[in-house]
PDB file of C-alpha atoms in Angstrom:
ATOM      1  CA  ASP A   1      96.646 -10.603 -54.875  1.00  0.00           C
ATOM      2  CA  ALA A   2      93.027 -11.117 -53.580  1.00  0.00           C
ATOM      3  CA  GLU A   3      93.124  -7.702 -52.183  1.00  0.00           C
ATOM      4  CA  VAL A   4      93.613  -6.405 -55.353  1.00  0.00           C
ATOM      5  CA  SER A   5      91.181  -8.132 -57.191  1.00  0.00           C
ATOM      6  CA  ASN A   6      88.560  -5.979 -54.803  1.00  0.00           C
ATOM      7  CA  ALA A   7      90.261  -3.165 -54.773  1.00  0.00           C
ATOM      8  CA  GLY A   8      89.420  -3.536 -58.775  1.00  0.00           C
ATOM      9  CA  ALA A   9      86.219  -5.054 -58.781  1.00  0.00           C
ATOM     10  CA  ALA A  10      85.120  -2.004 -55.345  1.00  0.00           C
ATOM     11  CA  SER A  11      86.678   0.857 -58.630  1.00  0.00           C
ATOM     12  CA  ASP A  12      85.111  -1.353 -61.183  1.00  0.00           C
ATOM     13  CA  LEU A  13      81.486  -0.580 -58.893  1.00  0.00           C
ATOM     14  CA  GLY A  14      81.859   2.836 -58.834  1.00  0.00           C
ATOM     15  CA  ILE A  15      82.448   3.318 -55.105  1.00  0.00           C
ATOM     16  CA  SER A  16      85.531   4.699 -53.506  1.00  0.00           C
ATOM     17  CA  GLY A  17      86.120   5.675 -49.756  1.00  0.00           C
ATOM     18  CA  ALA A  18      87.554   4.777 -46.138  1.00  0.00           C
ATOM     19  CA  ARG A  19      84.877   1.910 -45.959  1.00  0.00           C
ATOM     20  CA  GLY A  20      86.440  -1.718 -46.281  1.00  0.00           C
ATOM     21  CA  VAL A  21      86.528  -3.434 -50.157  1.00  0.00           C
ATOM     22  CA  ASN A  22      84.826  -6.311 -48.652  1.00  0.00           C
ATOM     23  CA  GLN A  23      81.446  -3.823 -47.145  1.00  0.00           C
ATOM     24  CA  VAL A  24      81.679  -2.278 -50.255  1.00  0.00           C
ATOM     25  CA  LEU A  25      80.904  -5.741 -51.894  1.00  0.00           C
ATOM     26  CA  VAL A  26      78.359  -6.845 -49.480  1.00  0.00           C
ATOM     27  CA  GLU A  27      76.465  -2.856 -50.261  1.00  0.00           C
ATOM     28  CA  ALA A  28      77.172  -3.781 -54.449  1.00  0.00           C
ATOM     29  CA  ALA A  29      75.841  -7.383 -53.653  1.00  0.00           C
ATOM     30  CA  THR A  30      72.369  -6.622 -51.473  1.00  0.00           C
ATOM     31  CA  THR A  31      71.550  -3.766 -53.982  1.00  0.00           C
ATOM     32  CA  GLN A  32      71.864  -6.328 -56.747  1.00  0.00           C
ATOM     33  CA  LYS A  33      69.429  -8.648 -55.126  1.00  0.00           C
ATOM     34  CA  GLN A  34      67.451  -5.841 -54.477  1.00  0.00           C
ATOM     35  CA  ARG A  35      67.229  -5.197 -57.953  1.00  0.00           C
ATOM     36  CA  ALA A  36      67.248  -9.090 -59.117  1.00  0.00           C
ATOM     37  CA  ASN A  37      64.048  -9.550 -56.686  1.00  0.00           C
ATOM     38  CA  GLU A  38      62.126  -6.286 -58.616  1.00  0.00           C
ATOM     39  CA  LEU A  39      63.223  -8.757 -61.666  1.00  0.00           C
ATOM     40  CA  PHE A  40      61.527 -11.631 -60.350  1.00  0.00           C
ATOM     41  CA  LYS A  41      58.398  -9.838 -59.325  1.00  0.00           C
ATOM     42  CA  GLU A  42      58.745  -8.521 -62.463  1.00  0.00           C
ATOM     43  CA  GLY A  43      57.923 -12.593 -63.997  1.00  0.00           C
ATOM     44  CA  HIS A  44      62.036 -12.277 -65.837  1.00  0.00           C
ATOM     45  CA  TYR A  45      62.880 -15.384 -63.641  1.00  0.00           C
ATOM     46  CA  TYR A  46      65.256 -17.274 -65.696  1.00  0.00           C
ATOM     47  CA  ASP A  47      67.440 -14.271 -67.979  1.00  0.00           C
ATOM     48  CA  GLU A  48      67.846 -11.520 -66.079  1.00  0.00           C
ATOM     49  CA  ALA A  49      67.085 -12.390 -62.093  1.00  0.00           C
ATOM     50  CA  ARG A  50      69.197 -15.666 -62.700  1.00  0.00           C
ATOM     51  CA  ALA A  51      71.182 -13.360 -64.029  1.00  0.00           C
ATOM     52  CA  ALA A  52      71.027 -10.545 -61.289  1.00  0.00           C
ATOM     53  CA  TYR A  53      71.169 -13.231 -58.712  1.00  0.00           C
ATOM     54  CA  LYS A  54      74.704 -14.505 -60.164  1.00  0.00           C
ATOM     55  CA  LYS A  55      76.296 -11.338 -60.289  1.00  0.00           C
ATOM     56  CA  ALA A  56      75.600 -10.914 -56.655  1.00  0.00           C
ATOM     57  CA  LEU A  57      76.836 -13.863 -55.506  1.00  0.00           C
ATOM     58  CA  GLY A  58      80.357 -12.594 -57.503  1.00  0.00           C
ATOM     59  CA  TYR A  59      80.792  -9.886 -55.865  1.00  0.00           C
ATOM     60  CA  LEU A  60      80.905 -11.731 -52.775  1.00  0.00           C
ATOM     61  CA  SER A  61      83.408 -13.945 -53.707  1.00  0.00           C
ATOM     62  CA  THR A  62      85.697 -11.802 -54.083  1.00  0.00           C
ATOM     63  CA  LEU A  63      85.639 -11.236 -50.202  1.00  0.00           C
ATOM     64  CA  SER A  64      88.746 -11.971 -48.611  1.00  0.00           C
ATOM     65  CA  HIS A  65      88.540 -12.298 -44.868  1.00  0.00           C
ATOM     66  CA  ARG A  66      91.636 -11.003 -43.484  1.00  0.00           C
ATOM     67  CA  THR A  67      90.809  -9.786 -39.940  1.00  0.00           C
ATOM     68  CA  ASP A  68      89.045 -10.036 -36.572  1.00  0.00           C
ATOM     69  CA  ASP A  69      86.838  -6.848 -36.959  1.00  0.00           C
ATOM     70  CA  GLU A  70      86.093  -8.305 -40.509  1.00  0.00           C
ATOM     71  CA  ASP A  71      84.096 -11.547 -39.087  1.00  0.00           C
ATOM     72  CA  GLU A  72      80.866  -9.104 -38.662  1.00  0.00           C
ATOM     73  CA  ILE A  73      81.253  -7.530 -42.432  1.00  0.00           C
ATOM     74  CA  CYS A  74      81.947 -11.366 -43.403  1.00  0.00           C
ATOM     75  CA  ASN A  75      78.745 -13.217 -41.379  1.00  0.00           C
ATOM     76  CA  GLN A  76      76.239 -10.003 -42.974  1.00  0.00           C
ATOM     77  CA  ALA A  77      77.888 -11.133 -46.588  1.00  0.00           C
ATOM     78  CA  GLN A  78      77.339 -15.167 -45.959  1.00  0.00           C
ATOM     79  CA  SER A  79      74.048 -14.285 -44.797  1.00  0.00           C
ATOM     80  CA  VAL A  80      73.282 -12.187 -48.058  1.00  0.00           C
ATOM     81  CA  ARG A  81      74.826 -15.156 -50.442  1.00  0.00           C
ATOM     82  CA  MET A  82      72.269 -18.013 -48.392  1.00  0.00           C
ATOM     83  CA  ALA A  83      69.702 -15.450 -49.637  1.00  0.00           C
ATOM     84  CA  LEU A  84      71.274 -14.877 -52.902  1.00  0.00           C
ATOM     85  CA  LEU A  85      71.234 -18.606 -53.611  1.00  0.00           C
ATOM     86  CA  LEU A  86      67.579 -19.701 -52.273  1.00  0.00           C
ATOM     87  CA  ASN A  87      66.281 -16.871 -54.433  1.00  0.00           C
ATOM     88  CA  SER A  88      68.529 -18.028 -57.419  1.00  0.00           C
ATOM     89  CA  ALA A  89      67.141 -21.826 -56.388  1.00  0.00           C
ATOM     90  CA  ALA A  90      63.033 -19.779 -56.731  1.00  0.00           C
ATOM     91  CA  CYS A  91      64.385 -19.379 -60.269  1.00  0.00           C
ATOM     92  CA  ASP A  92      65.166 -22.279 -61.335  1.00  0.00           C
ATOM     93  CA  LEU A  93      61.831 -23.836 -60.169  1.00  0.00           C
ATOM     94  CA  LYS A  94      60.227 -21.357 -61.918  1.00  0.00           C
ATOM     95  CA  GLN A  95      62.312 -22.494 -65.343  1.00  0.00           C
ATOM     96  CA  LYS A  96      61.993 -26.138 -64.198  1.00  0.00           C
ATOM     97  CA  GLN A  97      65.496 -26.502 -63.672  1.00  0.00           C
ATOM     98  CA  TYR A  98      64.924 -28.829 -60.583  1.00  0.00           C
ATOM     99  CA  SER A  99      68.662 -30.902 -60.779  1.00  0.00           C
ATOM    100  CA  GLN A 100      70.282 -27.139 -60.364  1.00  0.00           C
ATOM    101  CA  ALA A 101      67.379 -26.019 -56.995  1.00  0.00           C
ATOM    102  CA  VAL A 102      68.141 -29.239 -55.408  1.00  0.00           C
ATOM    103  CA  ASP A 103      71.938 -28.990 -55.718  1.00  0.00           C
ATOM    104  CA  ILE A 104      71.508 -25.102 -54.593  1.00  0.00           C
ATOM    105  CA  CYS A 105      68.987 -26.382 -51.782  1.00  0.00           C
ATOM    106  CA  SER A 106      71.493 -29.194 -50.955  1.00  0.00           C
ATOM    107  CA  GLU A 107      74.355 -26.103 -50.868  1.00  0.00           C
ATOM    108  CA  VAL A 108      72.340 -24.014 -48.270  1.00  0.00           C
ATOM    109  CA  LEU A 109      71.013 -26.488 -46.282  1.00  0.00           C
ATOM    110  CA  LEU A 110      74.993 -27.982 -45.187  1.00  0.00           C
ATOM    111  CA  ARG A 111      75.638 -23.790 -43.894  1.00  0.00           C
ATOM    112  CA  GLU A 112      72.498 -23.938 -42.082  1.00  0.00           C
ATOM    113  CA  PRO A 113      70.355 -27.210 -41.658  1.00  0.00           C
ATOM    114  CA  SER A 114      67.485 -25.619 -40.531  1.00  0.00           C
ATOM    115  CA  ASN A 115      66.579 -23.660 -43.063  1.00  0.00           C
ATOM    116  CA  LEU A 116      63.121 -24.218 -44.123  1.00  0.00           C
ATOM    117  CA  LYS A 117      63.071 -21.805 -47.471  1.00  0.00           C
ATOM    118  CA  ALA A 118      66.276 -24.619 -48.342  1.00  0.00           C
ATOM    119  CA  LYS A 119      63.981 -27.000 -47.163  1.00  0.00           C
ATOM    120  CA  TYR A 120      61.061 -26.152 -48.523  1.00  0.00           C
ATOM    121  CA  ARG A 121      61.947 -25.495 -52.266  1.00  0.00           C
ATOM    122  CA  ARG A 122      64.376 -28.737 -52.242  1.00  0.00           C
ATOM    123  CA  GLY A 123      61.423 -31.118 -51.526  1.00  0.00           C
ATOM    124  CA  ILE A 124      59.541 -29.033 -54.384  1.00  0.00           C
ATOM    125  CA  ALA A 125      62.083 -29.562 -57.129  1.00  0.00           C
ATOM    126  CA  ALA A 126      62.830 -33.277 -55.157  1.00  0.00           C
ATOM    127  CA  SER A 127      58.814 -33.937 -56.438  1.00  0.00           C
ATOM    128  CA  TYR A 128      59.750 -32.878 -59.963  1.00  0.00           C
ATOM    129  CA  LEU A 129      62.407 -35.500 -60.202  1.00  0.00           C
ATOM    130  CA  GLY A 130      60.810 -38.729 -58.765  1.00  0.00           C
ATOM    131  CA  ASN A 131      62.675 -38.396 -55.149  1.00  0.00           C
ATOM    132  CA  HIS A 132      59.331 -38.250 -53.836  1.00  0.00           C
ATOM    133  CA  GLU A 133      61.084 -39.955 -50.436  1.00  0.00           C
ATOM    134  CA  GLN A 134      63.586 -36.569 -50.281  1.00  0.00           C
ATOM    135  CA  ALA A 135      60.184 -34.476 -50.707  1.00  0.00           C
ATOM    136  CA  ASN A 136      58.557 -35.819 -47.465  1.00  0.00           C
ATOM    137  CA  ASP A 137      61.439 -35.569 -45.636  1.00  0.00           C
ATOM    138  CA  ASP A 138      62.112 -31.979 -46.627  1.00  0.00           C
ATOM    139  CA  LEU A 139      58.139 -31.129 -46.526  1.00  0.00           C
ATOM    140  CA  ARG A 140      57.741 -32.889 -43.367  1.00  0.00           C
ATOM    141  CA  SER A 141      60.770 -31.737 -41.695  1.00  0.00           C
ATOM    142  CA  VAL A 142      59.217 -28.295 -42.893  1.00  0.00           C
ATOM    143  CA  LEU A 143      55.821 -29.004 -41.515  1.00  0.00           C
ATOM    144  CA  HIS A 144      56.986 -30.129 -38.720  1.00  0.00           C
ATOM    145  CA  VAL A 145      58.449 -26.216 -37.730  1.00  0.00           C
ATOM    146  CA  ALA A 146      55.826 -24.760 -39.091  1.00  0.00           C
ATOM    147  CA  GLU A 147      53.690 -26.325 -36.458  1.00  0.00           C
ATOM    148  CA  GLN A 148      55.415 -25.483 -33.580  1.00  0.00           C
ATOM    149  CA  GLN A 149      56.299 -21.687 -34.889  1.00  0.00           C
ATOM    150  CA  ASN A 150      52.550 -21.778 -35.797  1.00  0.00           C
ATOM    151  CA  ASP A 151      53.573 -20.201 -39.112  1.00  0.00           C
ATOM    152  CA  THR A 152      50.273 -20.837 -41.190  1.00  0.00           C
ATOM    153  CA  ALA A 153      51.551 -19.999 -44.472  1.00  0.00           C
ATOM    154  CA  THR A 154      53.889 -22.497 -44.145  1.00  0.00           C
ATOM    155  CA  ILE A 155      52.114 -24.740 -42.610  1.00  0.00           C
ATOM    156  CA  ARG A 156      49.147 -24.431 -45.599  1.00  0.00           C
ATOM    157  CA  ASP A 157      52.003 -23.763 -48.765  1.00  0.00           C
ATOM    158  CA  ALA A 158      54.336 -27.374 -47.327  1.00  0.00           C
ATOM    159  CA  ARG A 159      50.325 -29.174 -46.469  1.00  0.00           C
ATOM    160  CA  ARG A 160      49.392 -28.865 -49.905  1.00  0.00           C
ATOM    161  CA  GLU A 161      52.924 -30.174 -52.014  1.00  0.00           C
ATOM    162  CA  LEU A 162      52.738 -33.487 -49.004  1.00  0.00           C
ATOM    163  CA  ALA A 163      49.382 -34.007 -50.827  1.00  0.00           C
ATOM    164  CA  ARG A 164      50.677 -33.645 -54.473  1.00  0.00           C
ATOM    165  CA  VAL A 165      53.735 -35.020 -53.865  1.00  0.00           C
ATOM    166  CA  LYS A 166      51.485 -38.380 -51.763  1.00  0.00           C
ATOM    167  CA  ASN A 167      49.155 -37.581 -55.187  1.00  0.00           C
ATOM    168  CA  LEU A 168      51.673 -38.451 -57.355  1.00  0.00           C
ATOM    169  CA  VAL A 169      53.050 -41.650 -55.304  1.00  0.00           C
ATOM    170  CA  GLU A 170      49.541 -43.288 -55.104  1.00  0.00           C
ATOM    171  CA  ALA A 171      49.681 -42.636 -59.392  1.00  0.00           C
ATOM    172  CA  GLU A 172      52.985 -44.274 -59.303  1.00  0.00           C
ATOM    173  CA  LYS A 173      51.634 -47.408 -57.644  1.00  0.00           C
ATOM    174  CA  GLN A 174      48.850 -47.355 -59.621  1.00  0.00           C
ATOM    175  CA  LYS A 175      50.969 -47.476 -62.577  1.00  0.00           C
ATOM    176  CA  ASP A 176      53.112 -49.932 -61.488  1.00  0.00           C
ATOM    177  CA  LYS A 177      49.838 -52.061 -60.495  1.00  0.00           C
ATOM    178  CA  SER A 178      48.917 -51.979 -64.086  1.00  0.00           C
ATOM    179  CA  LEU A 179      51.899 -53.021 -65.309  1.00  0.00           C
ATOM    180  CA  ALA A 180      52.406 -56.027 -63.275  1.00  0.00           C
ATOM    181  CA  LYS A 181      48.817 -57.249 -64.217  1.00  0.00           C
ATOM    182  CA  LYS A 182      49.944 -56.956 -67.967  1.00  0.00           C
ATOM    183  CA  MET A 183      53.265 -58.764 -67.503  1.00  0.00           C
ATOM    184  CA  MET A 184      50.808 -61.508 -66.233  1.00  0.00           C
ATOM    185  CA  GLY A 185      48.264 -61.361 -68.100  1.00  0.00           C
ATOM    186  CA  LEU A 186      45.806 -60.628 -65.183  1.00  0.00           C
ATOM    187  CA  ASP A 187      45.195 -57.366 -67.841  1.00  0.00           C
ATOM    188  CA  ASP A 188      43.507 -58.309 -71.516  1.00  0.00           C
ATOM    189  CA  SER A 189      44.349 -54.615 -72.504  1.00  0.00           C
ATOM    190  CA  PRO A 190      48.058 -54.030 -74.513  1.00  0.00           C
ATOM    191  CA  ILE A 191      50.719 -53.296 -73.016  1.00  0.00           C
TER     192      ILE A 191
END
């Protein structure tokens, strides 16, 4: 049944030949990912790029794992799938779809617990959702690894986001303090 579905998907792509259907699907997903990346770079984040990433993920969802000979292809497909998910999360961040970004990055982290892009993007999304503890945990983890790898760009980005989260936490504390004073009648300002 899956084999028929795979063959149908491959023929829909206009691809034929002696190579395995799984390899064709991985190549089609990779090509679609490249197209989506171009759309993203052009600023077509959600409508076009997100749809193209979703289409590429659809190609990979029809893979079947039948023999050990296909392990390499399945590993390649997994790598492409993780990149597609992370790129989808980037689209979600650009479109302020923070819950979706957190969910996607968490899915990636289930399979690849040390994926820095997933932690970084999840940290950013969590901060916008008000989950500052999760944001701090993720961003500090990214910063720690980036410092060990001497990755200056990631160090800079992680520090910038950590500072932003710290400012959000401080602003929240000040707001809570002010509200508590008003409630206790220690402040003359109206509530």
